[in-house]
Amino acid sequence: MQYSREVEEMICVAKGPKHDPAPIPEEGKWIAAKQITDISGFTHGIGWCAPQQGACKLTLNVKGGVIQEALVETIGCSGMTHSAAMAAEILPHKTILEALNTDLVCDAINTAMRELFLQIVYGRTQSAFSDDGLVIGAGLEDLGKGLRSQVGTMYGTAAKGVRYLEMAEGYVTRLALDKDAQVIGYEFVSLGKMTDFIKKGLTPNEAWEKSLGHYGRFTEEQGAVKYIDPRKE
């Protein structure tokens, strides 16, 4: 280590009180984090790319500074899905410092990693007050049955009104309109359930029928006077 001449010529003054880092909450404990291995936590974060045409939701489960679980969900950009595939291979086994300084292929995923790093090292994780944190695999719980991301896709115009295209429950097949042409309910098909039924041997038509559901006031008895396909009508 090199010192400038000005520093070399200074008189040495002793340091007084020892100022340790402020403890942060980690998995039910208060930790004075001094190195990466002191860091543990489970949390989510959102990132976006420079053109802001796509976004990434990143979920990490960190134990002893090392990423043990990563869930990468993307929307809005076709290339981003392929970047997510690479990032899901890259992230596990890395320390959060390594991951922060690793090219995760896509701007949005890199930004999400930055946001998560800040949450985790400042003790702002979702598992901050959970004894021993969350088990490896907790990231999949957000996906629910069928392990599909929850996606909402809605479209509207001043001229023709709103169209519900995708809800958390699934792919919207029909909208129910009342006498005033307002949306009062919708029909959906759960694509995850449908795929599972087909894998178990059901025909596509049988799987389709078993995977259909309704939300809101969908029947004629409930006030529906017209049904439209939101993608065609």
mmCIF file of C-alpha atoms in Angstrom:
data_model
loop_
_atom_site.group_PDB
_atom_site.id
_atom_site.type_symbol
_atom_site.label_atom_id
_atom_site.label_comp_id
_atom_site.label_asym_id
_atom_site.label_seq_id
_atom_site.Cartn_x
_atom_site.Cartn_y
_atom_site.Cartn_z
ATOM 1 C CA MET A 1 0.000 0.000 0.000
ATOM 2 C CA GLN A 2 1.401 3.376 -0.983
ATOM 3 C CA TYR A 3 0.925 6.646 0.930
ATOM 4 C CA SER A 4 1.376 10.181 -0.340
ATOM 5 C CA ARG A 5 4.179 12.292 1.156
ATOM 6 C CA GLU A 6 1.565 14.409 2.969
ATOM 7 C CA VAL A 7 0.140 11.367 4.734
ATOM 8 C CA GLU A 8 3.602 9.972 5.523
ATOM 9 C CA GLU A 9 4.482 13.192 7.325
ATOM 10 C CA MET A 10 1.303 13.251 9.433
ATOM 11 C CA ILE A 11 1.416 12.536 13.170
ATOM 12 C CA CYS A 12 -0.421 9.312 14.072
ATOM 13 C CA VAL A 13 -3.600 9.912 16.088
ATOM 14 C CA ALA A 14 -5.114 6.909 17.894
ATOM 15 C CA LYS A 15 -8.615 5.785 16.978
ATOM 16 C CA GLY A 16 -11.086 5.972 19.849
ATOM 17 C CA PRO A 17 -14.384 4.072 20.081
ATOM 18 C CA LYS A 18 -14.923 1.109 17.794
ATOM 19 C CA HIS A 19 -17.905 1.803 15.527
ATOM 20 C CA ASP A 20 -19.324 -1.542 14.443
ATOM 21 C CA PRO A 21 -21.922 -1.704 11.664
ATOM 22 C CA ALA A 22 -25.518 -1.354 12.785
ATOM 23 C CA PRO A 23 -27.133 -4.790 13.157
ATOM 24 C CA ILE A 24 -29.633 -5.757 10.457
ATOM 25 C CA PRO A 25 -32.465 -8.301 10.778
ATOM 26 C CA GLU A 26 -31.692 -11.584 9.057
ATOM 27 C CA GLU A 27 -33.836 -14.696 9.339
ATOM 28 C CA GLY A 28 -34.940 -13.945 12.892
ATOM 29 C CA LYS A 29 -31.551 -12.708 14.136
ATOM 30 C CA TRP A 30 -29.791 -9.356 14.405
ATOM 31 C CA ILE A 31 -26.507 -9.526 12.481
ATOM 32 C CA ALA A 32 -23.671 -7.000 12.343
ATOM 33 C CA ALA A 33 -22.698 -7.845 8.775
ATOM 34 C CA LYS A 34 -19.008 -7.390 8.007
ATOM 35 C CA GLN A 35 -18.547 -9.745 5.069
ATOM 36 C CA ILE A 36 -20.639 -11.414 2.389
ATOM 37 C CA THR A 37 -20.867 -14.700 4.313
ATOM 38 C CA ASP A 38 -22.773 -12.834 7.043
ATOM 39 C CA ILE A 39 -25.686 -12.222 4.674
ATOM 40 C CA SER A 40 -28.804 -14.395 4.419
ATOM 41 C CA GLY A 41 -32.340 -13.681 3.248
ATOM 42 C CA PHE A 42 -35.193 -14.401 0.869
ATOM 43 C CA THR A 43 -36.716 -11.614 -1.200
ATOM 44 C CA HIS A 44 -38.040 -10.364 -4.538
ATOM 45 C CA GLY A 45 -37.136 -7.398 -6.711
ATOM 46 C CA ILE A 46 -38.082 -5.791 -10.011
ATOM 47 C CA GLY A 47 -35.734 -4.680 -12.782
ATOM 48 C CA TRP A 48 -36.232 -2.970 -16.138
ATOM 49 C CA CYS A 49 -34.200 -2.605 -19.310
ATOM 50 C CA ALA A 50 -32.825 0.651 -20.697
ATOM 51 C CA PRO A 51 -35.577 1.086 -23.340
ATOM 52 C CA GLN A 52 -38.062 0.138 -20.572
ATOM 53 C CA GLN A 53 -39.855 -2.227 -22.912
ATOM 54 C CA GLY A 54 -39.466 -5.225 -20.618
ATOM 55 C CA ALA A 55 -39.266 -6.072 -16.920
ATOM 56 C CA CYS A 56 -37.930 -8.844 -14.706
ATOM 57 C CA LYS A 57 -39.116 -10.068 -11.325
ATOM 58 C CA LEU A 58 -36.214 -11.807 -9.615
ATOM 59 C CA THR A 59 -36.538 -13.938 -6.487
ATOM 60 C CA LEU A 60 -33.437 -15.031 -4.549
ATOM 61 C CA ASN A 61 -32.928 -17.230 -1.507
ATOM 62 C CA VAL A 62 -29.510 -16.469 -0.022
ATOM 63 C CA LYS A 63 -27.868 -18.543 2.724
ATOM 64 C CA GLY A 64 -24.482 -17.552 4.135
ATOM 65 C CA GLY A 65 -23.910 -15.104 1.302
ATOM 66 C CA VAL A 66 -24.465 -17.736 -1.418
ATOM 67 C CA ILE A 67 -27.491 -17.826 -3.719
ATOM 68 C CA GLN A 68 -29.178 -21.187 -3.210
ATOM 69 C CA GLU A 69 -32.364 -20.532 -5.184
ATOM 70 C CA ALA A 70 -33.267 -18.192 -8.034
ATOM 71 C CA LEU A 71 -36.585 -17.604 -9.775
ATOM 72 C CA VAL A 72 -36.456 -15.389 -12.875
ATOM 73 C CA GLU A 73 -39.758 -14.145 -14.334
ATOM 74 C CA THR A 74 -39.821 -11.816 -17.334
ATOM 75 C CA ILE A 75 -42.405 -9.942 -19.386
ATOM 76 C CA GLY A 76 -42.537 -7.680 -22.420
ATOM 77 C CA CYS A 77 -39.504 -8.842 -24.405
ATOM 78 C CA SER A 78 -39.021 -12.133 -26.245
ATOM 79 C CA GLY A 79 -35.225 -12.025 -25.950
ATOM 80 C CA MET A 80 -35.506 -11.526 -22.227
ATOM 81 C CA THR A 81 -37.008 -14.993 -21.748
ATOM 82 C CA HIS A 82 -33.870 -16.554 -23.218
ATOM 83 C CA SER A 83 -31.711 -14.318 -21.046
ATOM 84 C CA ALA A 84 -33.721 -15.534 -18.060
ATOM 85 C CA ALA A 85 -32.890 -19.136 -18.958
ATOM 86 C CA MET A 86 -29.191 -18.297 -18.816
ATOM 87 C CA ALA A 87 -29.534 -16.249 -15.621
ATOM 88 C CA ALA A 88 -31.305 -19.130 -13.851
ATOM 89 C CA GLU A 89 -28.229 -21.281 -14.576
ATOM 90 C CA ILE A 90 -25.735 -18.554 -13.673
ATOM 91 C CA LEU A 91 -27.116 -17.338 -10.328
ATOM 92 C CA PRO A 92 -27.168 -20.420 -8.034
ATOM 93 C CA HIS A 93 -23.840 -21.126 -6.267
ATOM 94 C CA LYS A 94 -22.665 -17.515 -6.679
ATOM 95 C CA THR A 95 -22.237 -15.136 -3.779
ATOM 96 C CA ILE A 96 -24.487 -12.094 -4.018
ATOM 97 C CA LEU A 97 -21.389 -9.966 -4.642
ATOM 98 C CA GLU A 98 -20.349 -12.207 -7.543
ATOM 99 C CA ALA A 99 -23.895 -12.104 -8.915
ATOM 100 C CA LEU A 100 -24.006 -8.319 -8.679
ATOM 101 C CA ASN A 101 -20.861 -8.138 -10.801
ATOM 102 C CA THR A 102 -21.811 -10.867 -13.279
ATOM 103 C CA ASP A 103 -23.378 -10.088 -16.649
ATOM 104 C CA LEU A 104 -26.812 -11.687 -16.379
ATOM 105 C CA VAL A 105 -27.285 -11.128 -20.131
ATOM 106 C CA CYS A 106 -30.261 -8.766 -19.942
ATOM 107 C CA ASP A 107 -30.446 -5.196 -18.610
ATOM 108 C CA ALA A 108 -33.670 -5.905 -16.747
ATOM 109 C CA ILE A 109 -32.245 -8.947 -14.949
ATOM 110 C CA ASN A 110 -29.072 -7.053 -14.065
ATOM 111 C CA THR A 111 -31.163 -4.183 -12.684
ATOM 112 C CA ALA A 112 -33.280 -6.603 -10.650
ATOM 113 C CA MET A 113 -30.082 -8.114 -9.228
ATOM 114 C CA ARG A 114 -28.925 -4.650 -8.187
ATOM 115 C CA GLU A 115 -32.229 -3.917 -6.463
ATOM 116 C CA LEU A 116 -32.182 -7.263 -4.629
ATOM 117 C CA PHE A 117 -28.578 -6.770 -3.537
ATOM 118 C CA LEU A 118 -29.562 -3.505 -1.870
ATOM 119 C CA GLN A 119 -32.543 -5.102 -0.117
ATOM 120 C CA ILE A 120 -30.551 -8.080 1.114
ATOM 121 C CA VAL A 121 -27.443 -6.304 2.407
ATOM 122 C CA TYR A 122 -29.570 -3.682 4.188
ATOM 123 C CA GLY A 123 -31.684 -6.341 5.914
ATOM 124 C CA ARG A 124 -34.891 -5.486 4.068
ATOM 125 C CA THR A 125 -35.741 -9.038 3.037
ATOM 126 C CA GLN A 126 -39.122 -10.740 3.327
ATOM 127 C CA SER A 127 -37.571 -13.320 5.648
ATOM 128 C CA ALA A 128 -35.938 -10.743 7.943
ATOM 129 C CA PHE A 129 -37.992 -11.810 10.959
ATOM 130 C CA SER A 130 -38.573 -15.470 10.028
ATOM 131 C CA ASP A 131 -36.562 -17.859 12.218
ATOM 132 C CA ASP A 132 -33.991 -19.624 10.009
ATOM 133 C CA GLY A 133 -35.495 -17.957 6.946
ATOM 134 C CA LEU A 134 -37.407 -19.799 4.237
ATOM 135 C CA VAL A 135 -36.654 -23.256 2.883
ATOM 136 C CA ILE A 136 -35.038 -23.737 -0.506
ATOM 137 C CA GLY A 137 -38.022 -24.069 -2.818
ATOM 138 C CA ALA A 138 -40.015 -21.230 -1.294
ATOM 139 C CA GLY A 139 -39.578 -19.294 -4.540
ATOM 140 C CA LEU A 140 -41.885 -21.732 -6.311
ATOM 141 C CA GLU A 141 -44.756 -20.950 -3.934
ATOM 142 C CA ASP A 142 -45.434 -17.677 -5.768
ATOM 143 C CA LEU A 143 -46.131 -19.671 -8.922
ATOM 144 C CA GLY A 144 -48.809 -21.872 -7.398
ATOM 145 C CA LYS A 145 -50.186 -25.081 -8.883
ATOM 146 C CA GLY A 146 -48.887 -25.732 -12.368
ATOM 147 C CA LEU A 147 -45.785 -23.610 -11.711
ATOM 148 C CA ARG A 148 -46.800 -20.730 -14.006
ATOM 149 C CA SER A 149 -46.088 -17.061 -13.413
ATOM 150 C CA GLN A 150 -49.071 -14.918 -12.487
ATOM 151 C CA VAL A 151 -49.595 -12.611 -15.436
ATOM 152 C CA GLY A 152 -52.177 -9.939 -16.109
ATOM 153 C CA THR A 153 -52.684 -8.656 -19.658
ATOM 154 C CA MET A 154 -55.346 -6.013 -20.275
ATOM 155 C CA TYR A 155 -55.914 -3.796 -23.282
ATOM 156 C CA GLY A 156 -58.210 -0.832 -23.784
ATOM 157 C CA THR A 157 -58.999 1.890 -26.312
ATOM 158 C CA ALA A 158 -61.087 5.030 -26.073
ATOM 159 C CA ALA A 159 -63.032 3.930 -29.122
ATOM 160 C CA LYS A 160 -63.818 0.317 -28.217
ATOM 161 C CA GLY A 161 -63.298 -0.042 -24.465
ATOM 162 C CA VAL A 162 -61.493 -2.673 -22.447
ATOM 163 C CA ARG A 163 -60.404 -6.246 -23.214
ATOM 164 C CA TYR A 164 -59.249 -8.675 -20.503
ATOM 165 C CA LEU A 165 -56.754 -11.047 -22.131
ATOM 166 C CA GLU A 166 -54.982 -12.840 -19.285
ATOM 167 C CA MET A 167 -55.761 -12.991 -15.577
ATOM 168 C CA ALA A 168 -54.007 -14.658 -12.656
ATOM 169 C CA GLU A 169 -56.444 -17.558 -13.117
ATOM 170 C CA GLY A 170 -55.464 -18.047 -16.763
ATOM 171 C CA TYR A 171 -56.118 -17.247 -20.404
ATOM 172 C CA VAL A 172 -59.374 -15.303 -20.812
ATOM 173 C CA THR A 173 -61.665 -16.898 -23.403
ATOM 174 C CA ARG A 174 -64.860 -14.817 -23.084
ATOM 175 C CA LEU A 175 -66.056 -11.600 -21.481
ATOM 176 C CA ALA A 176 -69.597 -11.286 -20.149
ATOM 177 C CA LEU A 177 -71.317 -7.964 -20.858
ATOM 178 C CA ASP A 178 -74.460 -6.607 -19.203
ATOM 179 C CA LYS A 179 -77.298 -4.638 -20.839
ATOM 180 C CA ASP A 180 -75.133 -1.504 -20.760
ATOM 181 C CA ALA A 181 -72.271 -3.346 -22.533
ATOM 182 C CA GLN A 182 -70.117 -3.189 -19.402
ATOM 183 C CA VAL A 183 -67.853 -6.111 -18.415
ATOM 184 C CA ILE A 184 -69.347 -7.963 -15.449
ATOM 185 C CA GLY A 185 -67.473 -11.273 -15.600
ATOM 186 C CA TYR A 186 -65.178 -13.479 -17.617
ATOM 187 C CA GLU A 187 -64.436 -17.068 -18.545
ATOM 188 C CA PHE A 188 -60.896 -18.395 -18.415
ATOM 189 C CA VAL A 189 -58.939 -21.563 -19.047
ATOM 190 C CA SER A 190 -56.086 -22.522 -16.744
ATOM 191 C CA LEU A 191 -53.379 -23.487 -19.211
ATOM 192 C CA GLY A 192 -51.258 -25.119 -16.507
ATOM 193 C CA LYS A 193 -54.096 -27.403 -15.429
ATOM 194 C CA MET A 194 -55.019 -28.123 -19.043
ATOM 195 C CA THR A 195 -51.484 -29.176 -19.894
ATOM 196 C CA ASP A 196 -51.311 -31.412 -16.825
ATOM 197 C CA PHE A 197 -54.602 -33.101 -17.789
ATOM 198 C CA ILE A 198 -53.306 -33.764 -21.311
ATOM 199 C CA LYS A 199 -50.077 -35.213 -19.887
ATOM 200 C CA LYS A 200 -52.233 -37.580 -17.800
ATOM 201 C CA GLY A 201 -53.980 -38.896 -20.912
ATOM 202 C CA LEU A 202 -57.077 -36.740 -21.365
ATOM 203 C CA THR A 203 -57.922 -35.556 -24.865
ATOM 204 C CA PRO A 204 -57.367 -31.836 -25.537
ATOM 205 C CA ASN A 205 -61.146 -31.237 -25.609
ATOM 206 C CA GLU A 206 -61.654 -33.047 -22.285
ATOM 207 C CA ALA A 207 -58.729 -31.159 -20.732
ATOM 208 C CA TRP A 208 -60.134 -27.854 -22.030
ATOM 209 C CA GLU A 209 -63.541 -28.459 -20.470
ATOM 210 C CA LYS A 210 -62.050 -29.501 -17.106
ATOM 211 C CA SER A 211 -59.814 -26.419 -17.013
ATOM 212 C CA LEU A 212 -62.508 -23.801 -17.675
ATOM 213 C CA GLY A 213 -63.665 -21.454 -14.943
ATOM 214 C CA HIS A 214 -65.675 -18.252 -14.480
ATOM 215 C CA TYR A 215 -65.285 -15.140 -12.398
ATOM 216 C CA GLY A 216 -67.761 -12.388 -11.562
ATOM 217 C CA ARG A 217 -71.352 -12.350 -12.839
ATOM 218 C CA PHE A 218 -70.947 -14.584 -15.859
ATOM 219 C CA THR A 219 -74.296 -16.325 -16.358
ATOM 220 C CA GLU A 220 -77.478 -14.938 -17.896
ATOM 221 C CA GLU A 221 -79.189 -15.332 -14.529
ATOM 222 C CA GLN A 222 -76.550 -12.980 -13.086
ATOM 223 C CA GLY A 223 -77.169 -10.282 -15.696
ATOM 224 C CA ALA A 224 -74.994 -11.266 -18.670
ATOM 225 C CA VAL A 225 -76.715 -10.486 -21.976
ATOM 226 C CA LYS A 226 -73.773 -10.920 -24.351
ATOM 227 C CA TYR A 227 -70.463 -12.784 -24.515
ATOM 228 C CA ILE A 228 -67.475 -11.706 -26.622
ATOM 229 C CA ASP A 229 -64.107 -13.200 -27.472
ATOM 230 C CA PRO A 230 -61.681 -10.438 -26.297
ATOM 231 C CA ARG A 231 -59.161 -11.347 -29.001
ATOM 232 C CA LYS A 232 -61.556 -11.268 -31.951
ATOM 233 C CA GLU A 233 -64.532 -9.046 -31.127
#
